[in-house]
CSV table of C-alpha atoms (C1' of nucleotides) in Angstrom, one decimal:
chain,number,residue,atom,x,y,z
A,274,UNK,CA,0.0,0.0,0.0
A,275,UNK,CA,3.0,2.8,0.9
A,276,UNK,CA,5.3,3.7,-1.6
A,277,UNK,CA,8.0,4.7,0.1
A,278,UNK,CA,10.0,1.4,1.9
A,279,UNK,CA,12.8,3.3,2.9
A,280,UNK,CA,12.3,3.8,7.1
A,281,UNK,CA,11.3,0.0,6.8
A,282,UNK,CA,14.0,-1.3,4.5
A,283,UNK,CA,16.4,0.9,7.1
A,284,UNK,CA,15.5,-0.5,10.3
A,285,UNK,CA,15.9,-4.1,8.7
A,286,UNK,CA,19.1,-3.3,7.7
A,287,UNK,CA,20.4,-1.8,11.0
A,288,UNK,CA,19.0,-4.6,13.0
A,289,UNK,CA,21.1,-6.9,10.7
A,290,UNK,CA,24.2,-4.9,11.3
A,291,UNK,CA,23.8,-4.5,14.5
A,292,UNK,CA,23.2,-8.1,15.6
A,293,UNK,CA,24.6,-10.2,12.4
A,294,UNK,CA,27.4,-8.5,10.7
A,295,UNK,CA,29.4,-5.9,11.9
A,296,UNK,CA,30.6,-4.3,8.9
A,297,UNK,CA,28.8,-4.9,5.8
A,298,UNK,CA,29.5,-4.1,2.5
A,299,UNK,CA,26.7,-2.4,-0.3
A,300,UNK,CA,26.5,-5.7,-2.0
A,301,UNK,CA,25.6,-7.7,1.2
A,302,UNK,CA,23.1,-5.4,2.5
A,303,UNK,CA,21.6,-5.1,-0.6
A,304,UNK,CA,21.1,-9.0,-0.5
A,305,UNK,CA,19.5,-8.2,3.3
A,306,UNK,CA,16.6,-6.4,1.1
A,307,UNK,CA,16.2,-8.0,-1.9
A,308,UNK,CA,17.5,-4.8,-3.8
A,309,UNK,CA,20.6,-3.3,-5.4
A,310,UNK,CA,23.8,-2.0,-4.2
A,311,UNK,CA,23.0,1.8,-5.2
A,312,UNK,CA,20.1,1.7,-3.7
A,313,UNK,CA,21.7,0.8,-0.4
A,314,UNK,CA,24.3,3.4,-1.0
A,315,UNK,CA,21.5,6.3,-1.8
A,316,UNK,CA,19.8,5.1,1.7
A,317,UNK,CA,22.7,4.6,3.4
A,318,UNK,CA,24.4,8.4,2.9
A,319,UNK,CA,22.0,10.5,4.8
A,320,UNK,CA,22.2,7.7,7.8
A,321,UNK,CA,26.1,8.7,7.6
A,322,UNK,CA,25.1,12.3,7.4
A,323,UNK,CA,23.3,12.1,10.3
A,324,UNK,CA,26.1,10.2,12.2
A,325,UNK,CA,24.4,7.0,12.7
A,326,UNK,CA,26.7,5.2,10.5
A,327,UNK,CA,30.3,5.5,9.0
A,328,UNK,CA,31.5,4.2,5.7
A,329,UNK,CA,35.4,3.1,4.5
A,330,UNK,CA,36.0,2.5,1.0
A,331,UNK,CA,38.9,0.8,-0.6
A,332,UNK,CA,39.7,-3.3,-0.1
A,333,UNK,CA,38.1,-3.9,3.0
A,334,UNK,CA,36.1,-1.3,3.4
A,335,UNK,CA,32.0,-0.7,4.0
A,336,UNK,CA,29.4,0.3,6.0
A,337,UNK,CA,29.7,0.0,10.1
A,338,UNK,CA,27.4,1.0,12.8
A,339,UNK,CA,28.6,4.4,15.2
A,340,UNK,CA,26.3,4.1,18.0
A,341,UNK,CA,24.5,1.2,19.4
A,342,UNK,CA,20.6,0.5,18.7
A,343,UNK,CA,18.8,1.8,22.0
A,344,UNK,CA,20.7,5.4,21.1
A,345,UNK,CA,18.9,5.2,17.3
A,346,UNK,CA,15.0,6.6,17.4
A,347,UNK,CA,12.8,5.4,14.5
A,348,UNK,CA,13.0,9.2,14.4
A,349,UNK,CA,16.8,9.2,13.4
A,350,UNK,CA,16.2,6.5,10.5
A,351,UNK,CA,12.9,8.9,9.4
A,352,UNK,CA,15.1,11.7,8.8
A,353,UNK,CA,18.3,9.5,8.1
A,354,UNK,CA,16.5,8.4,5.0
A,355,UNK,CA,15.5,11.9,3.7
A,356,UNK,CA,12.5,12.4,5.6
A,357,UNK,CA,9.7,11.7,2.8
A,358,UNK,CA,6.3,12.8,2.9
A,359,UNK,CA,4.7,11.3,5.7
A,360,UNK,CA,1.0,11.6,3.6
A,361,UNK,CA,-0.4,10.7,0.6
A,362,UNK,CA,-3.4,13.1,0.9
A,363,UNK,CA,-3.9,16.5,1.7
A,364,UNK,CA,-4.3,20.1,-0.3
A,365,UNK,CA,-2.5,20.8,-3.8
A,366,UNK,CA,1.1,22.6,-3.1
A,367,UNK,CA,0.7,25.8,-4.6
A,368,UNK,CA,-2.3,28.0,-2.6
A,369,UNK,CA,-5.2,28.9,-4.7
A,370,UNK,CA,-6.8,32.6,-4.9
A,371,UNK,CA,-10.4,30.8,-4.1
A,372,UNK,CA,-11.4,31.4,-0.5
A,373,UNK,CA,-13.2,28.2,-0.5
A,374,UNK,CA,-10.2,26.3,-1.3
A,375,UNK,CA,-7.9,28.2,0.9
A,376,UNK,CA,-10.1,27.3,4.0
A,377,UNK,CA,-10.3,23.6,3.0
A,378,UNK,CA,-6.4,23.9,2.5
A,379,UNK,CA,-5.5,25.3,5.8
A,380,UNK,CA,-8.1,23.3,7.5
A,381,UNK,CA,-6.8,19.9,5.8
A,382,UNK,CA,-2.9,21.7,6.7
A,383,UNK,CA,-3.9,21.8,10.8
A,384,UNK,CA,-5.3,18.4,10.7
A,385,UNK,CA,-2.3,17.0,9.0
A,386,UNK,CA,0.4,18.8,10.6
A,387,UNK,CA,-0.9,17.7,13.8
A,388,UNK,CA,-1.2,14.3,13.2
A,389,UNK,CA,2.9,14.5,12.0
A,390,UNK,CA,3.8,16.1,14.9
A,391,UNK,CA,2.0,13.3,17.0
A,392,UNK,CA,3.1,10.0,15.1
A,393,UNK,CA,6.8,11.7,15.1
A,394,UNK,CA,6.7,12.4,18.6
A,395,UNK,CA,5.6,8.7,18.9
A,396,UNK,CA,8.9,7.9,16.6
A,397,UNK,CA,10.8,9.9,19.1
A,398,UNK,CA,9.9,7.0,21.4
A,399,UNK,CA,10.7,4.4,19.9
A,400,UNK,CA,14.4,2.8,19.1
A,401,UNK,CA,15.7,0.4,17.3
A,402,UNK,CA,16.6,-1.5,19.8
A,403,UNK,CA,12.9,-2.3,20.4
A,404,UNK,CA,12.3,-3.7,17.2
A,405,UNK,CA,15.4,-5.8,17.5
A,406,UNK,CA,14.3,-7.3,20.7
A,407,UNK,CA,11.3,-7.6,19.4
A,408,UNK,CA,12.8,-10.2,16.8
A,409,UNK,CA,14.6,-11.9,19.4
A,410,UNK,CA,11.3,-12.5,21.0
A,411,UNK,CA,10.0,-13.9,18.0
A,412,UNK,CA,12.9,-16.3,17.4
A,413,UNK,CA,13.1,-17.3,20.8
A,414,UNK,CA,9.0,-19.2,20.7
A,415,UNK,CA,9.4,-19.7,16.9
A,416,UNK,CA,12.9,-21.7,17.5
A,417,UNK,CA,14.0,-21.5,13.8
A,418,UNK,CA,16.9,-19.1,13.3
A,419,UNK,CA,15.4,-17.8,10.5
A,420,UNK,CA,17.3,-14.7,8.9
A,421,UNK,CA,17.0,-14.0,5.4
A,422,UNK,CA,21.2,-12.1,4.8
A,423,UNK,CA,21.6,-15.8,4.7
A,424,UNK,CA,23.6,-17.3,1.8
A,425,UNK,CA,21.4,-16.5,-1.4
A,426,UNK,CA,23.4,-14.7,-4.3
A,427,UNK,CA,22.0,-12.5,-6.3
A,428,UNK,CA,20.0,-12.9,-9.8
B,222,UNK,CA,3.8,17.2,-2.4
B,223,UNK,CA,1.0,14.6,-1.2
B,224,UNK,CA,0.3,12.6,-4.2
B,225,UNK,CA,-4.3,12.5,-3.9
B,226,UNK,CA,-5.6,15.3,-3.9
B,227,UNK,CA,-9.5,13.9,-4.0
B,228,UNK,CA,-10.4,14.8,-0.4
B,229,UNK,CA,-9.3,18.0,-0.8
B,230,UNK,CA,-10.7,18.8,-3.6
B,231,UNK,CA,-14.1,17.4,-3.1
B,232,UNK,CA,-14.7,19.3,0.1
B,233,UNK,CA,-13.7,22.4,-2.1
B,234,UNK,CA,-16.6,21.0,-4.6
B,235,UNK,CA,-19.2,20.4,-1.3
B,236,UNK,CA,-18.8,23.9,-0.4
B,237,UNK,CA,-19.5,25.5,-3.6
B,238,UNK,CA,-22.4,23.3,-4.0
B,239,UNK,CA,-23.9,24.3,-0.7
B,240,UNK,CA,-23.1,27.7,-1.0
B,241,UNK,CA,-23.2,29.1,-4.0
B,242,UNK,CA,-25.0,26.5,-7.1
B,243,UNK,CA,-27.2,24.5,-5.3
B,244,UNK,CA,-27.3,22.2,-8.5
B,245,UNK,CA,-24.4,22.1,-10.9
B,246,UNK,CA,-23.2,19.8,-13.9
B,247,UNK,CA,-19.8,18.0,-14.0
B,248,UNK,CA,-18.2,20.6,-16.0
B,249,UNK,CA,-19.2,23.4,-13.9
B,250,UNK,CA,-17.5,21.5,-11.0
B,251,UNK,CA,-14.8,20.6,-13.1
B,252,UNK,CA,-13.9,24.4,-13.5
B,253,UNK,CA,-14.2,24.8,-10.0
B,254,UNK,CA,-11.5,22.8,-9.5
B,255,UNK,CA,-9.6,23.3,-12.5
B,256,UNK,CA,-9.5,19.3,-14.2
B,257,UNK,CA,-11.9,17.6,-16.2
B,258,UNK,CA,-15.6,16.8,-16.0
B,259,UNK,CA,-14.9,13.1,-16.6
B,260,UNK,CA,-12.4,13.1,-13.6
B,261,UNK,CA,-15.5,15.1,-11.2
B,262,UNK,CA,-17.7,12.1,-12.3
B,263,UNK,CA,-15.1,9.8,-11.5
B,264,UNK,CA,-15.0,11.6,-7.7
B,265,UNK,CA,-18.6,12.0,-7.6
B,266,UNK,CA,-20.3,8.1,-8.0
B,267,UNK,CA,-18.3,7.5,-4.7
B,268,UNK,CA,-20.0,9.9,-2.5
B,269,UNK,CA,-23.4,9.2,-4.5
B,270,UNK,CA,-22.9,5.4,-3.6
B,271,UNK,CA,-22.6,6.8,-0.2
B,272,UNK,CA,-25.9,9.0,-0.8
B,273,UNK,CA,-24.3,12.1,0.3
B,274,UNK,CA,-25.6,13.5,-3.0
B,275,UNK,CA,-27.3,12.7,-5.8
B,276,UNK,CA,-26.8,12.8,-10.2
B,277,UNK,CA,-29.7,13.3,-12.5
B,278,UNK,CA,-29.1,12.3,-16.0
B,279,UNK,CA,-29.9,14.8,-19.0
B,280,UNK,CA,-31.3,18.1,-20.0
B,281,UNK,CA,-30.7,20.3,-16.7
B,282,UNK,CA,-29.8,17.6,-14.6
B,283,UNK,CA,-26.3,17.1,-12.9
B,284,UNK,CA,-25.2,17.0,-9.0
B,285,UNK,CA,-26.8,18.0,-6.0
B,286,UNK,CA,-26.7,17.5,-2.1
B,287,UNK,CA,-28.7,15.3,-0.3
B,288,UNK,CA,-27.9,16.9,3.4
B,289,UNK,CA,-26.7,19.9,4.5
B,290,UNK,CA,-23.2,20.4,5.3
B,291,UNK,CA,-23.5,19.9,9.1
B,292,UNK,CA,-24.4,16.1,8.5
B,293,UNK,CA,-21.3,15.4,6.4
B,294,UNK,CA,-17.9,14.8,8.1
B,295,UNK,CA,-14.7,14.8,6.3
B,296,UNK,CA,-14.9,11.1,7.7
B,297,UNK,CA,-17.5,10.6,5.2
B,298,UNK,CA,-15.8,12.5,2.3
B,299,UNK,CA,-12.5,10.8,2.4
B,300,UNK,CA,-14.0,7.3,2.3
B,301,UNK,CA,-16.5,9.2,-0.4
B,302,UNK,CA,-13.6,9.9,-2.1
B,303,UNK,CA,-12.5,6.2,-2.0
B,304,UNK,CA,-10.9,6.4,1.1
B,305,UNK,CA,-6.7,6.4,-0.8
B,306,UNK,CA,-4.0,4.8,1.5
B,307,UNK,CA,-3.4,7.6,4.3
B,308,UNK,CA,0.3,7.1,4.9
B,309,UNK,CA,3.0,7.3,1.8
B,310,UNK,CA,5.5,5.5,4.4
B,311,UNK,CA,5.2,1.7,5.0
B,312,UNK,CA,6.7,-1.9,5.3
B,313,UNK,CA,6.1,-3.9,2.2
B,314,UNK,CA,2.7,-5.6,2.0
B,315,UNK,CA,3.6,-9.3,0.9
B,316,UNK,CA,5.3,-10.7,4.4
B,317,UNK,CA,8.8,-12.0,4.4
B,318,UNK,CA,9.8,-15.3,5.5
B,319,UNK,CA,13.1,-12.6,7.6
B,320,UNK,CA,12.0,-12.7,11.4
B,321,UNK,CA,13.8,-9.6,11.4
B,322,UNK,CA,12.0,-7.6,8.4
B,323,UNK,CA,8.6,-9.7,10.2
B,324,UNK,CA,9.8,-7.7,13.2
B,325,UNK,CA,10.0,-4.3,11.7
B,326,UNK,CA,7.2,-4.6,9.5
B,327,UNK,CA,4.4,-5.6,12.6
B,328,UNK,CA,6.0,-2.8,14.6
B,329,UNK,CA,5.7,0.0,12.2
B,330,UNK,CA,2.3,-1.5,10.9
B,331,UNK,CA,1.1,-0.9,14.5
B,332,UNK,CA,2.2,2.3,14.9
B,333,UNK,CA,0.8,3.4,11.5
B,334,UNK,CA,-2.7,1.7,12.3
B,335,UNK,CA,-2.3,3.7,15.4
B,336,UNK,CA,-1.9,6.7,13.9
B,337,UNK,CA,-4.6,6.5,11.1
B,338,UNK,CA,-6.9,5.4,13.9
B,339,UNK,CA,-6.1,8.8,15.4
B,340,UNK,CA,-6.6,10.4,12.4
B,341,UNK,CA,-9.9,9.0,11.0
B,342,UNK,CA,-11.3,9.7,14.8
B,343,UNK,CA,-10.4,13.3,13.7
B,344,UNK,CA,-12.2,13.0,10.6
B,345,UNK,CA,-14.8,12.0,12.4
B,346,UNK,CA,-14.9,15.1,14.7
B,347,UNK,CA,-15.1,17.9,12.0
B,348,UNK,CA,-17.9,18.6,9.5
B,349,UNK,CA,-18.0,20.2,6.1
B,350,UNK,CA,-19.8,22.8,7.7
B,351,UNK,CA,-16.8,23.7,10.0
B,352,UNK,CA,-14.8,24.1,7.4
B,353,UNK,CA,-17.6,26.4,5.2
B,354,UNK,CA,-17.5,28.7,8.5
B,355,UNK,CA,-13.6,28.8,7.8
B,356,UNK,CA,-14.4,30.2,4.4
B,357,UNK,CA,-17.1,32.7,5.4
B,358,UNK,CA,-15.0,34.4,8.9
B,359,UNK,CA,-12.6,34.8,6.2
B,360,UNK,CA,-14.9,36.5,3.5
B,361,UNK,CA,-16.1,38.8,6.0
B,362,UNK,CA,-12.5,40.0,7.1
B,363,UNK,CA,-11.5,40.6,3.8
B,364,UNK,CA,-14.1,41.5,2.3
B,365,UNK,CA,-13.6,40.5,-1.3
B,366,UNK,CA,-16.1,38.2,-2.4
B,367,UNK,CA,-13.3,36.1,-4.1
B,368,UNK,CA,-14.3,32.6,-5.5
B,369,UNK,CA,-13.0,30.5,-8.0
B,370,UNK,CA,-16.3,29.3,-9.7
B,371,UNK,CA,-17.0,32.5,-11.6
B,372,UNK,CA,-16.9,33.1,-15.0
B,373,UNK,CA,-14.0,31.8,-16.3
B,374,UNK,CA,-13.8,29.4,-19.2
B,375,UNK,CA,-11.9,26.4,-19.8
B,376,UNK,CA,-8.6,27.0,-21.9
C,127,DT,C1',49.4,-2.1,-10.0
C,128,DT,C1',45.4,-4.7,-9.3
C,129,DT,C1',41.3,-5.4,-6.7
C,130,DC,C1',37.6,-4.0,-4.0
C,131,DA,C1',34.9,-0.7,-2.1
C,132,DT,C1',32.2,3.9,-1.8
C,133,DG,C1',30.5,8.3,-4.4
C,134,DC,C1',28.1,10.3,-7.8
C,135,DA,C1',25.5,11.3,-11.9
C,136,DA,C1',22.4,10.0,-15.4
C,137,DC,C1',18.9,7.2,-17.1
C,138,DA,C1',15.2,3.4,-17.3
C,139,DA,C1',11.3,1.0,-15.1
C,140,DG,C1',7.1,0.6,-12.3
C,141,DC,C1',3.2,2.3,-10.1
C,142,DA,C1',-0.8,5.1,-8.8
C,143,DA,C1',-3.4,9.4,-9.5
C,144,DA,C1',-4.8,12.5,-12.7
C,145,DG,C1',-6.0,13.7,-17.3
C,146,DT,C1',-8.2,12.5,-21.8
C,147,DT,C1',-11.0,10.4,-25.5
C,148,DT,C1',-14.8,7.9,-27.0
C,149,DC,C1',-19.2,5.8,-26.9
C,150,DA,C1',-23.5,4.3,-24.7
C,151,DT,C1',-27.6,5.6,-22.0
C,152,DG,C1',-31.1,8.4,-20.2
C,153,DT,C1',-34.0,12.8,-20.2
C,154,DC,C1',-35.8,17.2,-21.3
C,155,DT,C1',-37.2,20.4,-25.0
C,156,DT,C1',-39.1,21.4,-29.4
D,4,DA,C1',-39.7,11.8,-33.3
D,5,DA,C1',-35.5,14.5,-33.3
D,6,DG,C1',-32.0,17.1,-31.2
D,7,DA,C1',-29.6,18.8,-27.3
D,8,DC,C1',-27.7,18.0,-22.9
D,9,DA,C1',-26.2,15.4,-19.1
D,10,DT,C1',-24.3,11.2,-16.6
D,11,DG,C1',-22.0,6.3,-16.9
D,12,DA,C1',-18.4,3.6,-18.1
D,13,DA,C1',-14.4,1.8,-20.4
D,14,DA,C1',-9.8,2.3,-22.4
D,15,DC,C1',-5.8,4.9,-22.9
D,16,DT,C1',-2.2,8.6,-22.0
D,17,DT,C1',0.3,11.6,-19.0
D,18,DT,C1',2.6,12.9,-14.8
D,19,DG,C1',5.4,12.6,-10.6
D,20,DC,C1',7.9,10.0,-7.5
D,21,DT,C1',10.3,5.9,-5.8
D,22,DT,C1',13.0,2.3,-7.2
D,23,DG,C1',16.2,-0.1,-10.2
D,24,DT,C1',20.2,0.1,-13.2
D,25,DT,C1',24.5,1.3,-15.6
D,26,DG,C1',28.8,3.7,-16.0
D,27,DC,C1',32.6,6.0,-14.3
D,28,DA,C1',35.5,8.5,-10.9
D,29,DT,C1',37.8,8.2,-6.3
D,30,DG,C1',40.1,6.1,-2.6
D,31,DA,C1',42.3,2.2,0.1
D,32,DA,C1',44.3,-2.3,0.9
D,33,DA,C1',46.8,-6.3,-0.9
DNA sequence: TTTCATGCAACAAGCAAAGTTTCATGTCTT
DNA sequence: AAGACATGAAACTTTGCTTGTTGCATGAAA
């Protein structure tokens, strides 16, 4: 239904690193999501803008974790991945010279802008560390170490 | 930058039909609103199957309210409208066999849910009336009777 | 110097809403 | 009965954004 995977794909990948692999390379991770190495890379700068991760190139080189999971808020990965439009509704960009339209916009603006503010707010609470233990619950009653960076090449 | 601009645009049709046309035809609305008749119709059957107003087929027929404002919320215009996917952000919908992606994806589902929960309660809470009011306390303060259904042709 | 990795830019593909065209159906007017 | 006017519905195109892909430059280790 969403359109925009990025704050899920994220978390999924820094669980991985955090509890997996260490240091992880564009390829691998990009294996962890079913995607391509780019893509990885185009996620993975603003995480390292942000400070939440650090990249080496060269022989050896790749993507490491900075800071451990319960100091990374599902707020940190929202912005870290550029922050896209929470909505897919509301009012047209550019403000209309109808009065009618401007009240609907600026109504439909308040709503929307308050219910941002509250589900970020809500991110704020949240860390990463939560959803990883929250896996860990899950493998501990399911038993099977299921894990899905396992093995599988590409193509 | 959201991406459906139906709810917005219909409560910006509501309006004008309640205030100011009483009945109009699918091209009048669609110069309200600046698109194309076919796309008002489109917009339209969904808050007829709803029976928030009503069509009449040719010579001097067209669209028309079947309650006042007051009795519709924007609850009932956005599933009117269809009721589009609320969030742009999201997990993937087909589930993956990664406990860890299962993880994130449940946690961030929940939290969404949470928040469109929130939302639609909202909804709920305001009529199309409210928002008319908006329109008019601006009107009076600035006194130009400035609308976007007048005159003007299409291209 | 070769190999392996990120960094970056440009372009193609996929998807959903919006826009468009065309024709059928129904209704009022003359 | 004929013509004008309106919705109804289907098919197709356009648009905007995310995602996917390719190519090349840069930097670091072996």
């Amino acid at each position: 239904m969403p359109r925009d995977l990025r704050l899920s794909r994220m978390l999924h990948v820094l669980i991985h690193m955090d509890r997996h692999v260490e240091r992880a390379t564009s390829e691998q991770i990009s294996r962890m999501i079913a995607t391509n190495p780019v893509v990885v890379r185009r996620m993975m700068a603003g995480m390292r803008d942000r400070g939440v991760v650090m990249s080496e190139k060269g022989h050896g080189g790749g993507w490491q974790l900075t800071r451990s999971l319960d100091k990374i808020s599902l707020r940190d990965v929202y912005e870290g991945v550029g922050a896209p439009p929470l909505f897919n509704i509301g009012p047209e960009a550019e403000l209309s010279f109808c009065l009618v339209e401007q009240a609907v916009d600026r109504r439909l603006d308040t709503t929307l802008k308050d219910a941002e503010t509250r589900l970020l707010a809500q991110f704020d609470t949240i860390t990463v560390e939560d959803v990883a233990e929250d896996f860990e619950q899950q493998l501990k009653t399911t038993e099977r170490g299921t894990s899905c960076s396992a093995g599988s090449g590409p193509t």
